[in-house]
mmCIF file with all atom_site columns, C-alpha atoms and ligand atoms in Angstrom:
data_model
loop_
_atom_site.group_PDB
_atom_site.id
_atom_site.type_symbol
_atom_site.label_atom_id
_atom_site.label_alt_id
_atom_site.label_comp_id
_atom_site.label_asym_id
_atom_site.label_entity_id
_atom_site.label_seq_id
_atom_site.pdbx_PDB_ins_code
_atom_site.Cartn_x
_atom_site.Cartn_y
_atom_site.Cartn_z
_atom_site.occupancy
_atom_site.B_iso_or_equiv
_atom_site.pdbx_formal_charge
_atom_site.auth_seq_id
_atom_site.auth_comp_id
_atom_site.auth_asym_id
_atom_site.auth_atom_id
_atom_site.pdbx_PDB_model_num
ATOM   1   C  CA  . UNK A 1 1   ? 10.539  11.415  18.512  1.00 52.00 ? 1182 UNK A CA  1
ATOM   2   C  CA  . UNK A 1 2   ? 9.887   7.819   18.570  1.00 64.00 ? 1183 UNK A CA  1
ATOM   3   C  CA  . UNK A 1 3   ? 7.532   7.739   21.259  1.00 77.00 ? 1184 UNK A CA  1
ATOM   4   C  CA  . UNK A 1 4   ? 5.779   4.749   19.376  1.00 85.00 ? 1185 UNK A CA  1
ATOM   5   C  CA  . UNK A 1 5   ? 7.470   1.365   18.806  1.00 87.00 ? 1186 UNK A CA  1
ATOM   6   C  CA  . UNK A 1 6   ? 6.431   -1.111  16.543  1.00 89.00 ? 1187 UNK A CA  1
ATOM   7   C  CA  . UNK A 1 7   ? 4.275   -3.075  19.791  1.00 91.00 ? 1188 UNK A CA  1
ATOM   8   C  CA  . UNK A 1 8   ? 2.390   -0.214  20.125  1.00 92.00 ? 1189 UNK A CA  1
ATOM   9   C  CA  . UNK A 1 9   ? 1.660   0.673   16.854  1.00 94.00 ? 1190 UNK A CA  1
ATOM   10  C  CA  . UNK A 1 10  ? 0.266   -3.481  16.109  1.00 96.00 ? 1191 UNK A CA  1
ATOM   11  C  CA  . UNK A 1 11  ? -1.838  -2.099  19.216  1.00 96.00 ? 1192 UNK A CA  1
ATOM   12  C  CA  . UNK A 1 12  ? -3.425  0.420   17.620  1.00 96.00 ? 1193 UNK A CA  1
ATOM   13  C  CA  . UNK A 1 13  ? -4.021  -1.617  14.696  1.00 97.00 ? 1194 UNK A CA  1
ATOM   14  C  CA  . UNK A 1 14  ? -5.440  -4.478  16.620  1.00 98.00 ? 1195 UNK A CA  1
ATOM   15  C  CA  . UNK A 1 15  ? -7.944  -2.128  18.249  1.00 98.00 ? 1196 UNK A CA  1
ATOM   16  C  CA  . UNK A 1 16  ? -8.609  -0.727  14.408  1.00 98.00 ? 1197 UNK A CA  1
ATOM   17  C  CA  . UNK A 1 17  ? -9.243  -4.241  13.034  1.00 98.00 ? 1198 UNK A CA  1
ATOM   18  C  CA  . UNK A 1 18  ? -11.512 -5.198  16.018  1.00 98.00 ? 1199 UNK A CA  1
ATOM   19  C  CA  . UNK A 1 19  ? -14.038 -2.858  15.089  1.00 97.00 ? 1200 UNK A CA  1
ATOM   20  C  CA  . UNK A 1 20  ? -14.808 -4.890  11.642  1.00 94.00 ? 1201 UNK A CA  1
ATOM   21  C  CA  . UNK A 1 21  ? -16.086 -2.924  9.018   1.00 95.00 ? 1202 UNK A CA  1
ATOM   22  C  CA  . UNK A 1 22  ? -13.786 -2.074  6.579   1.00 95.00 ? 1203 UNK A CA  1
ATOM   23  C  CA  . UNK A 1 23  ? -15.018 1.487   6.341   1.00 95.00 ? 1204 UNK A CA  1
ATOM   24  C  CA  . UNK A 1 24  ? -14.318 2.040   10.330  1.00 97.00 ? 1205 UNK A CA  1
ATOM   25  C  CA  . UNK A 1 25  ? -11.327 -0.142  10.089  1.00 97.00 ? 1206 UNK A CA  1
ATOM   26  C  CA  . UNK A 1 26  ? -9.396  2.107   7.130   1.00 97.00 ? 1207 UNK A CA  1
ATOM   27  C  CA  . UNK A 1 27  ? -10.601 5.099   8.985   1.00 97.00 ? 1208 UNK A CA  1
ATOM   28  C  CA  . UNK A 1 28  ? -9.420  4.362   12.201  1.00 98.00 ? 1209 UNK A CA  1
ATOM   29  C  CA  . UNK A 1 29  ? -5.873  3.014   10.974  1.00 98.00 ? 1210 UNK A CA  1
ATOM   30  C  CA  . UNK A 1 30  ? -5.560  6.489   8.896   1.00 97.00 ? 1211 UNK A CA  1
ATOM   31  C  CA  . UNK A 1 31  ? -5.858  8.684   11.107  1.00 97.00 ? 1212 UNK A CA  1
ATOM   32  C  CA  . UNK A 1 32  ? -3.647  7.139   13.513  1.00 95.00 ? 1213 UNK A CA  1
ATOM   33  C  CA  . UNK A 1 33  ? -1.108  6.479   11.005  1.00 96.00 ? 1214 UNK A CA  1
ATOM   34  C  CA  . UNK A 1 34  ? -1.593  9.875   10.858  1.00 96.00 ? 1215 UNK A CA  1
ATOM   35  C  CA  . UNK A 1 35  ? -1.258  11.312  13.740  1.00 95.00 ? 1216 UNK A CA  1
ATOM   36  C  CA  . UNK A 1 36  ? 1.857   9.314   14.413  1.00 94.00 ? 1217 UNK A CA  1
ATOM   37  C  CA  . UNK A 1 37  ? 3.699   9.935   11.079  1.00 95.00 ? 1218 UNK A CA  1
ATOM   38  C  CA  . UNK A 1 38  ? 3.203   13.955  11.254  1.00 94.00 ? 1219 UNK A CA  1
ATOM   39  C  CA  . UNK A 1 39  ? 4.537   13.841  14.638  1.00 93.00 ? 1220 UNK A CA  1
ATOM   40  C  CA  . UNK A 1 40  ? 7.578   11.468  14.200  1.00 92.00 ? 1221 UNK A CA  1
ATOM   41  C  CA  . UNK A 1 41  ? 6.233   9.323   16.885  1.00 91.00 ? 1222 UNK A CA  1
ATOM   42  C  CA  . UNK A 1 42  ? 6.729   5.990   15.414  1.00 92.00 ? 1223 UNK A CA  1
ATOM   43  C  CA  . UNK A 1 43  ? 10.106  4.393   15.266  1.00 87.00 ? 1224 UNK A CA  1
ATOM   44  C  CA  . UNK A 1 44  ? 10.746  2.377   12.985  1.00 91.00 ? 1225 UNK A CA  1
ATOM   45  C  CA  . UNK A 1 45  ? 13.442  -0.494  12.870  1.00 89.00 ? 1226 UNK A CA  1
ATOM   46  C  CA  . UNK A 1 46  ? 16.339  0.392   11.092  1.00 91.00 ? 1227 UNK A CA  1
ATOM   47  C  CA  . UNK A 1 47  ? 16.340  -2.996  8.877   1.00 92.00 ? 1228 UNK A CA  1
ATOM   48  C  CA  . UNK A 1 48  ? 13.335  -1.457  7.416   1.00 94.00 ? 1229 UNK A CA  1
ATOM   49  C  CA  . UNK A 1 49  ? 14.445  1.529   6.086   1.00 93.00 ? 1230 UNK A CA  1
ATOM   50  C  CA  . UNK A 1 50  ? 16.704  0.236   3.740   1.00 92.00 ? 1231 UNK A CA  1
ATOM   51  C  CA  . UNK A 1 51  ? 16.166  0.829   -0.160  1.00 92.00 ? 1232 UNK A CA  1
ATOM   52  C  CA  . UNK A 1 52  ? 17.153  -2.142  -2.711  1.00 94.00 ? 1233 UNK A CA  1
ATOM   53  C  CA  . UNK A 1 53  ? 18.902  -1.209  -6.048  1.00 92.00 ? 1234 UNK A CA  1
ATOM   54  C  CA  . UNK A 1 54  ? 16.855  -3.146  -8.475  1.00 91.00 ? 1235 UNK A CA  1
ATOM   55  C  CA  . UNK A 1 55  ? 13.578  -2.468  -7.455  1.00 93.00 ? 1236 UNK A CA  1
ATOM   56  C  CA  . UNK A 1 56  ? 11.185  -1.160  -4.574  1.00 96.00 ? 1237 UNK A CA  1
ATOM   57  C  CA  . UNK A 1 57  ? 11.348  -3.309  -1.076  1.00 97.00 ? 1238 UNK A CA  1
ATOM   58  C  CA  . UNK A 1 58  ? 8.794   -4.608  0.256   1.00 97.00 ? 1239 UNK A CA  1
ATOM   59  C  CA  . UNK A 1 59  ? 9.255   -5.733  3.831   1.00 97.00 ? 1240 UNK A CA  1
ATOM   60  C  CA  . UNK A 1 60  ? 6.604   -7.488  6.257   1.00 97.00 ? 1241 UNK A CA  1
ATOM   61  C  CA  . UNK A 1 61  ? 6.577   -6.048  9.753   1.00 96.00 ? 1242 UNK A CA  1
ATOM   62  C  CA  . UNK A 1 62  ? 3.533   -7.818  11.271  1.00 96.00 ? 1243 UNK A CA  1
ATOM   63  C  CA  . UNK A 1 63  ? 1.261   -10.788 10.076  1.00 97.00 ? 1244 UNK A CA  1
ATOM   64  C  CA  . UNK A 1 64  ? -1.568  -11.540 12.550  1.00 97.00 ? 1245 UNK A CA  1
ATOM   65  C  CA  . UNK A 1 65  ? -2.783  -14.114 11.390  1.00 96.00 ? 1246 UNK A CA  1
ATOM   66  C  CA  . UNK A 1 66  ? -5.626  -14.676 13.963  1.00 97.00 ? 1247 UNK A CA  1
ATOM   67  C  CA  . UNK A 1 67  ? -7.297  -10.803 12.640  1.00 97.00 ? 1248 UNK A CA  1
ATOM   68  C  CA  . UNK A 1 68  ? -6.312  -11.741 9.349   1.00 96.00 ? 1249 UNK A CA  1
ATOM   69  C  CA  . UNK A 1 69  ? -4.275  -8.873  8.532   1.00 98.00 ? 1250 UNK A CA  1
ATOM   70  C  CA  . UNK A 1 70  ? -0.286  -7.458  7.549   1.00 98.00 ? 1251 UNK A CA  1
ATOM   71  C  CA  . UNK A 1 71  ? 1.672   -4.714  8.323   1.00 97.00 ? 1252 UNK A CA  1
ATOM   72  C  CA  . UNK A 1 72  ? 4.123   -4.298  5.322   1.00 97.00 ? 1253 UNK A CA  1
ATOM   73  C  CA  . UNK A 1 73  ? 6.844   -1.253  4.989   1.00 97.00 ? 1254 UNK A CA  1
ATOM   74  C  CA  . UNK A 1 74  ? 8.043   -0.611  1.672   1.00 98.00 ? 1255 UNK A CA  1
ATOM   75  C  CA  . UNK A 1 75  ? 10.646  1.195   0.565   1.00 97.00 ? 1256 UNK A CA  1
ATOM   76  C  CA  . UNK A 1 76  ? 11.210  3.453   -2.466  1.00 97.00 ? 1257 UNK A CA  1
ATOM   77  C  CA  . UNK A 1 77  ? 14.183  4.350   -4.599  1.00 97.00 ? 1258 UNK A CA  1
ATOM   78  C  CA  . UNK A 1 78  ? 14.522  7.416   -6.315  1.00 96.00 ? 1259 UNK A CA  1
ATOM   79  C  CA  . UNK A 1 79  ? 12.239  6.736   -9.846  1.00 96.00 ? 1260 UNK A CA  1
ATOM   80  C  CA  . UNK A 1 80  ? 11.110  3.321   -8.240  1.00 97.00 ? 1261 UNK A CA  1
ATOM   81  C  CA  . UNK A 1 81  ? 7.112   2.667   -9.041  1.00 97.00 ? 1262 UNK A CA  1
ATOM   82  C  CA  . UNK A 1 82  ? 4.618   -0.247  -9.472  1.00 96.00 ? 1263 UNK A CA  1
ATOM   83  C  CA  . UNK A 1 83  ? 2.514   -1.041  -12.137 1.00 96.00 ? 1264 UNK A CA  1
ATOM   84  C  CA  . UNK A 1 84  ? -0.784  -0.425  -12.305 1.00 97.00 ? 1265 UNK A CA  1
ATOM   85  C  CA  . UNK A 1 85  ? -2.704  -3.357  -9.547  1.00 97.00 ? 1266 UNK A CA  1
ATOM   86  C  CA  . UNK A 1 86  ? -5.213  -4.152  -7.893  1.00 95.00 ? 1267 UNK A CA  1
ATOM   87  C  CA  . UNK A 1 87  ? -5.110  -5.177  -4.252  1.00 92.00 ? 1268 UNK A CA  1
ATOM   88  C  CA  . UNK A 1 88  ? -6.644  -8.835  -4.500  1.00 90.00 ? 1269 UNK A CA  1
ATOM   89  C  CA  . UNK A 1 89  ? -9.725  -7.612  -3.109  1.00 91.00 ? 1270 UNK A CA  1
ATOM   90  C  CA  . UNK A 1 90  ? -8.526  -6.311  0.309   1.00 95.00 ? 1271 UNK A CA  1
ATOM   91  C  CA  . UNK A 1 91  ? -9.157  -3.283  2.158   1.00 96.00 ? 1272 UNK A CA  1
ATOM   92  C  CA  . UNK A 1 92  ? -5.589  -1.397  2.358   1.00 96.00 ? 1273 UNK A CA  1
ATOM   93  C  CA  . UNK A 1 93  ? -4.611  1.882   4.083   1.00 97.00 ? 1274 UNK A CA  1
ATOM   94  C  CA  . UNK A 1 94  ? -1.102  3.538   2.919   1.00 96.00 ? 1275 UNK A CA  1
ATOM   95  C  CA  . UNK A 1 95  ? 0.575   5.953   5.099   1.00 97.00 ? 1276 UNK A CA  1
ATOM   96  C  CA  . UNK A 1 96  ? 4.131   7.963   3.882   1.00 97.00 ? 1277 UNK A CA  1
ATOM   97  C  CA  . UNK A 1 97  ? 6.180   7.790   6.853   1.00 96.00 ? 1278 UNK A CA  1
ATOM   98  C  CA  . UNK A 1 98  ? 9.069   9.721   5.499   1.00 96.00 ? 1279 UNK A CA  1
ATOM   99  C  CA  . UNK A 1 99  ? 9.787   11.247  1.942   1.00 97.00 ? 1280 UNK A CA  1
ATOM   100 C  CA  . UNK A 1 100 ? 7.309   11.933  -0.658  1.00 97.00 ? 1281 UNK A CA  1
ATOM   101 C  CA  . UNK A 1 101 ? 5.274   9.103   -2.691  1.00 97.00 ? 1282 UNK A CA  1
ATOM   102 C  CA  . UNK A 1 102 ? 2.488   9.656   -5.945  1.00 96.00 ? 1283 UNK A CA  1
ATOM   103 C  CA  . UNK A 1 103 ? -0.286  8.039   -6.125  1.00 96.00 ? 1284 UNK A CA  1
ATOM   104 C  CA  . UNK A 1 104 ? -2.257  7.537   -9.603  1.00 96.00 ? 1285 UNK A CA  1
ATOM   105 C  CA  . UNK A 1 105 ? -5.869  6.547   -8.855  1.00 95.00 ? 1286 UNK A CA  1
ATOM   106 C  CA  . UNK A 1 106 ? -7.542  4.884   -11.672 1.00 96.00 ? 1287 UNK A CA  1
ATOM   107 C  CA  . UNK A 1 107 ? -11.962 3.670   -12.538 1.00 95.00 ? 1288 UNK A CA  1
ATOM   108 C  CA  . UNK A 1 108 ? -12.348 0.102   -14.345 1.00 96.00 ? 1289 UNK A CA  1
ATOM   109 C  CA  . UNK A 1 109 ? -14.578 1.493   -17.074 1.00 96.00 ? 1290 UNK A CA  1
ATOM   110 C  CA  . UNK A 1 110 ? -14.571 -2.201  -19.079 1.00 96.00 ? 1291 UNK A CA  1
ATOM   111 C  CA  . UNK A 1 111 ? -13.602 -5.531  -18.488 1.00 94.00 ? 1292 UNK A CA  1
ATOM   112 C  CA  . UNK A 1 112 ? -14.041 -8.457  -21.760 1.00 91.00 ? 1293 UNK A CA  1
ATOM   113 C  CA  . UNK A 1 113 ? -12.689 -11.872 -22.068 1.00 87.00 ? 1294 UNK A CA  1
ATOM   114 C  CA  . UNK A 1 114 ? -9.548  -10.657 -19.903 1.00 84.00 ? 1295 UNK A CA  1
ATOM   115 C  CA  . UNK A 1 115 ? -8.897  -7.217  -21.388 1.00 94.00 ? 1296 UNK A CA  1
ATOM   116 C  CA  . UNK A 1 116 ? -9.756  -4.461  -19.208 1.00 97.00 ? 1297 UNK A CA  1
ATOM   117 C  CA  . UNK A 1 117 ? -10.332 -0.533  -19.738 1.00 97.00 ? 1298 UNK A CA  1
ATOM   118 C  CA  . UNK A 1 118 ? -9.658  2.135   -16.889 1.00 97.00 ? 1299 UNK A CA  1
ATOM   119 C  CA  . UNK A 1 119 ? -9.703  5.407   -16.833 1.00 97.00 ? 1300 UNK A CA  1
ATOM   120 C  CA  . UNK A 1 120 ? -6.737  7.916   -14.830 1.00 96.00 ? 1301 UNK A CA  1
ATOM   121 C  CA  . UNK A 1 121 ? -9.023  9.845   -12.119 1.00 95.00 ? 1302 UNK A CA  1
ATOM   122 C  CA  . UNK A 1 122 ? -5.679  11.567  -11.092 1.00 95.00 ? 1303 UNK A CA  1
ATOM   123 C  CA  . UNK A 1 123 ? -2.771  11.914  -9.428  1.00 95.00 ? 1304 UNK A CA  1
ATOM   124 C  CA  . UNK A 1 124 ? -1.658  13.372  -6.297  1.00 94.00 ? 1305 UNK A CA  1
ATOM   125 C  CA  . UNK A 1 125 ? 1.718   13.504  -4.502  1.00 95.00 ? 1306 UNK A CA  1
ATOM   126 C  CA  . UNK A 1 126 ? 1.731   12.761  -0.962  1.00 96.00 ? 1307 UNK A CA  1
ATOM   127 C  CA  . UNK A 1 127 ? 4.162   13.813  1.968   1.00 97.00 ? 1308 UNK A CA  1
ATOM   128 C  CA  . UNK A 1 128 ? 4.941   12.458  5.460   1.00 97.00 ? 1309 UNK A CA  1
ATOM   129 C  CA  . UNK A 1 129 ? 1.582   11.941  7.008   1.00 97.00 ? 1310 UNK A CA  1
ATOM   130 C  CA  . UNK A 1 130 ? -0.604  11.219  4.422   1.00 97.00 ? 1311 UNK A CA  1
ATOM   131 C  CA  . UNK A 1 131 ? -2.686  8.322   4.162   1.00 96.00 ? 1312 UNK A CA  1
ATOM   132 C  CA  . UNK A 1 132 ? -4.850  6.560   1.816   1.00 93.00 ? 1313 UNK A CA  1
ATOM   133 C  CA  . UNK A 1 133 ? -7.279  4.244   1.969   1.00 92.00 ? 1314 UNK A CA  1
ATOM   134 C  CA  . UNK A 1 134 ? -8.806  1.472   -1.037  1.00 90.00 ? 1315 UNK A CA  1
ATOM   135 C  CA  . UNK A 1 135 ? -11.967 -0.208  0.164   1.00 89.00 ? 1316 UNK A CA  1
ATOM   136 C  CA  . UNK A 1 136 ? -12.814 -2.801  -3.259  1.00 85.00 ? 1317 UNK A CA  1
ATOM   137 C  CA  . UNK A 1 137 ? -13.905 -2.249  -5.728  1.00 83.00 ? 1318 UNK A CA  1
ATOM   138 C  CA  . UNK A 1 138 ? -12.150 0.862   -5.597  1.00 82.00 ? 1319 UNK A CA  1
ATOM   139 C  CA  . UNK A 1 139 ? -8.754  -0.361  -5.692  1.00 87.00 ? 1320 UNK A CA  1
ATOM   140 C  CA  . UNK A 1 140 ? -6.754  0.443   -8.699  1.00 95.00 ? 1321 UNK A CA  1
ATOM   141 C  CA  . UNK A 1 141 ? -3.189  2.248   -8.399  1.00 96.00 ? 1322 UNK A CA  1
ATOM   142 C  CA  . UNK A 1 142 ? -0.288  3.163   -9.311  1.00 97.00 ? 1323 UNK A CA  1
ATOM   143 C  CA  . UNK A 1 143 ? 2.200   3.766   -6.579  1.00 97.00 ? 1324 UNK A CA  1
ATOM   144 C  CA  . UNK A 1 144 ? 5.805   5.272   -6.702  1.00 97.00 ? 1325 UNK A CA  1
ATOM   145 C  CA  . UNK A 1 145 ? 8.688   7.453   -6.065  1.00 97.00 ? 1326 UNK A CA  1
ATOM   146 C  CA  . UNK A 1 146 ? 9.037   9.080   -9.711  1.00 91.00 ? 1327 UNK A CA  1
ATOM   147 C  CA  . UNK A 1 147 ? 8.699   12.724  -8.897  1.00 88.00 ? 1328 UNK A CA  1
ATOM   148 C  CA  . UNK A 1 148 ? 10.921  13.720  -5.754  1.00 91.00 ? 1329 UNK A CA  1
ATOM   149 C  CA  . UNK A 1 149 ? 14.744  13.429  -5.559  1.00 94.00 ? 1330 UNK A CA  1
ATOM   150 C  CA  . UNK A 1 150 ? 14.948  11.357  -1.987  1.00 96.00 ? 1331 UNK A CA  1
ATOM   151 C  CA  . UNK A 1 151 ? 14.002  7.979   -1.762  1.00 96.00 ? 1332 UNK A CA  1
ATOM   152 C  CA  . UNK A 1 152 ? 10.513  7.493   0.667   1.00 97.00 ? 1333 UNK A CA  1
ATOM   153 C  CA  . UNK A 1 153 ? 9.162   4.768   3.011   1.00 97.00 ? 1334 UNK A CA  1
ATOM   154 C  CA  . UNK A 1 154 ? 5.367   3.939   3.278   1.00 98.00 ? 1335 UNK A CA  1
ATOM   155 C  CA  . UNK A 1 155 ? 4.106   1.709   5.735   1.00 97.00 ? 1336 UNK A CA  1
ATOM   156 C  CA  . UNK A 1 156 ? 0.793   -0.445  4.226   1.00 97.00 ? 1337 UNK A CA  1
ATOM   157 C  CA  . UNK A 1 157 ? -2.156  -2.433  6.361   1.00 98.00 ? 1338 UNK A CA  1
ATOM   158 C  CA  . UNK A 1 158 ? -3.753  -4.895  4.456   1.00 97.00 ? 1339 UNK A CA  1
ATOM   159 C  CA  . UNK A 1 159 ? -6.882  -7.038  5.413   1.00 96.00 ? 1340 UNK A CA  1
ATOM   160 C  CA  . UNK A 1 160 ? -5.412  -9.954  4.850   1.00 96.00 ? 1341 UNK A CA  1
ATOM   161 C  CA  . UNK A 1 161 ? -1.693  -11.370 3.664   1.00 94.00 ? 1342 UNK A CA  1
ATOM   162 C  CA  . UNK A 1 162 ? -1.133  -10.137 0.025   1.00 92.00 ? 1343 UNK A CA  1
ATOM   163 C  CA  . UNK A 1 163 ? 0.892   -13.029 -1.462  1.00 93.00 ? 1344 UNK A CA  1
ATOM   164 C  CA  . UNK A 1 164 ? -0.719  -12.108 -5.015  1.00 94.00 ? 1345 UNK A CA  1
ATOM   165 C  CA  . UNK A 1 165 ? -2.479  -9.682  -6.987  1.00 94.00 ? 1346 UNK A CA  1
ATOM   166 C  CA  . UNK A 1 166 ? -2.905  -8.462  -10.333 1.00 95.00 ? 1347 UNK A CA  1
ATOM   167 C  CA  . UNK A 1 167 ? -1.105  -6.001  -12.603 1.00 97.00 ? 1348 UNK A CA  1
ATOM   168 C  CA  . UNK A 1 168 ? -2.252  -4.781  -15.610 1.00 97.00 ? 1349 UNK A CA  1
ATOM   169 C  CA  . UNK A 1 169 ? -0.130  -4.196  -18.407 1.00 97.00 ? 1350 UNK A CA  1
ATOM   170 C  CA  . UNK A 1 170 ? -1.048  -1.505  -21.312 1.00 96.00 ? 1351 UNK A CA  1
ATOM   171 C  CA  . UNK A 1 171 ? -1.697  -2.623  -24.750 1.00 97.00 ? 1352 UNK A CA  1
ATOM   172 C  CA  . UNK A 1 172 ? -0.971  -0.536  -27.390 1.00 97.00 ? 1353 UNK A CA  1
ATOM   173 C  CA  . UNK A 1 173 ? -4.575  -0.047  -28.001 1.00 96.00 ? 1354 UNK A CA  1
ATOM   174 C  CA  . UNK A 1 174 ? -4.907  1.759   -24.871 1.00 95.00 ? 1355 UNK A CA  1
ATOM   175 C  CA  . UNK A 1 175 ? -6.645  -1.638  -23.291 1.00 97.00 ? 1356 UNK A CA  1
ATOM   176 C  CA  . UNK A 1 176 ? -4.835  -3.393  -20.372 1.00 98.00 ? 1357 UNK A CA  1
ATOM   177 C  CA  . UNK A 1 177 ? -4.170  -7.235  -20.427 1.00 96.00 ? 1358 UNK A CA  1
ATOM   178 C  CA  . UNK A 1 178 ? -4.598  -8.495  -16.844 1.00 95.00 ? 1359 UNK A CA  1
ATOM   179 C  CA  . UNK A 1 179 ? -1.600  -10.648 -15.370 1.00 95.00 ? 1360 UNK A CA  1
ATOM   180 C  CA  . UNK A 1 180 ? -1.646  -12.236 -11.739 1.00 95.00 ? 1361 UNK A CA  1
ATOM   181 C  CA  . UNK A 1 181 ? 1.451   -11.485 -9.872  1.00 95.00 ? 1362 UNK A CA  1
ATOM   182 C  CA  . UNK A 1 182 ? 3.153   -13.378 -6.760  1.00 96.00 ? 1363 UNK A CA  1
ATOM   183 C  CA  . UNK A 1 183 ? 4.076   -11.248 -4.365  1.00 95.00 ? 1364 UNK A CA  1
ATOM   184 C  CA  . UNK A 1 184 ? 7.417   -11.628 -1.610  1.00 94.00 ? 1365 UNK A CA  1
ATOM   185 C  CA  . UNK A 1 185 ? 9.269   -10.000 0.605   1.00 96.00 ? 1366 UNK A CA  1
ATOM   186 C  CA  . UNK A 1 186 ? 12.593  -8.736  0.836   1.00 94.00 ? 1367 UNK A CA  1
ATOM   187 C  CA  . UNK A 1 187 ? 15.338  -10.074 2.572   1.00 82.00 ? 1368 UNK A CA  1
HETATM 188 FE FE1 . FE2 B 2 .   ? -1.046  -0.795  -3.922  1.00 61.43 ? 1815 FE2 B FE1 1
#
């Protein structure tokens, strides 16, 4: 247990980031997310772990700036969920490092003067270990700790530092209206 500390793990995501393309980037950072979450090898600090009352926390544990990407734990209540976003265009990979998360993928099927249409591909609850990865456009989720009884912690890579994105907020027509969304961390 806890054979990996948080230097080692920015490590192996510095070597993952290195190799560029988004496709071998997610790839590489998934499976060793992985690997290391199955295992219990990575430690992580215990200021992370910590769930907030109100609403999901969302903590940043490494921001290189010079690769351009973020290493952000969140951390779910019991019923605690997003809306349905988009990732502001980055590459992401999400890994459940303890607990159990769902994940509702949706398909943009229509997008006019700022209304948009998607369609629910489906929706699959993930345990420790499991990763997934959104390379744009493919990028719209819902993520959230509705269905198990324990709260959960998933750690997220970004390519990039995702101060922003967008949520989308059904109509009662079934559309979704489009709103941008600041994103911070918790204390
Ligand atoms: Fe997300």
């Amino acid at each position: 247990m806890g054979n990996i500390c948080r230097n080692k793990l920015v490590q192996m995501l510095d070597e993952a980031v290195d190799l560029g393309d988004p496709k071998a980037i997610t790839e590489k950072i998934a499976g060793t997310l992985s690997a290391a979450f199955e295992r219990g090898d990575f430690e992580l600090p215990e200021e992370f772990t910590r769930p907030c009352t109100d609403c999901y926390a969302r903590r940043l544990l490494h921001h290189d700036e010079e690769r351009g990407y973020t290493a952000v734990v969140m951390t779910w209540g019991v019923g605690q969920a997003t809306p349905l976003h988009d990732h502001a265009g980055m590459w992401c990979v999400e890994g459940v490092l303890s607990g159990r998360v769902d994940v509702t993928r949706y398909n943009l099927t229509g997008r006019q003067n700022g209304t948009y249409e998607f369609e629910r591909v489906d929706q699959i609850q993930a345990g420790v270990g499991a990763t997934g990865s959104l390379i744009p456009p493919y990028e719209y989720h819902v993520l959230g700790n509705a269905l198990s009884d324990a709260p959960s912690i998933t750690l997220h890579v970004y390519g990039g530092e995702m101060n922003h994105c967008c949520i989308y907020e059904p109509q009662s027509d079934g559309t979704y209206q489009q709103v941008k969304k600041a994103l911070s961390y918790t204390a």
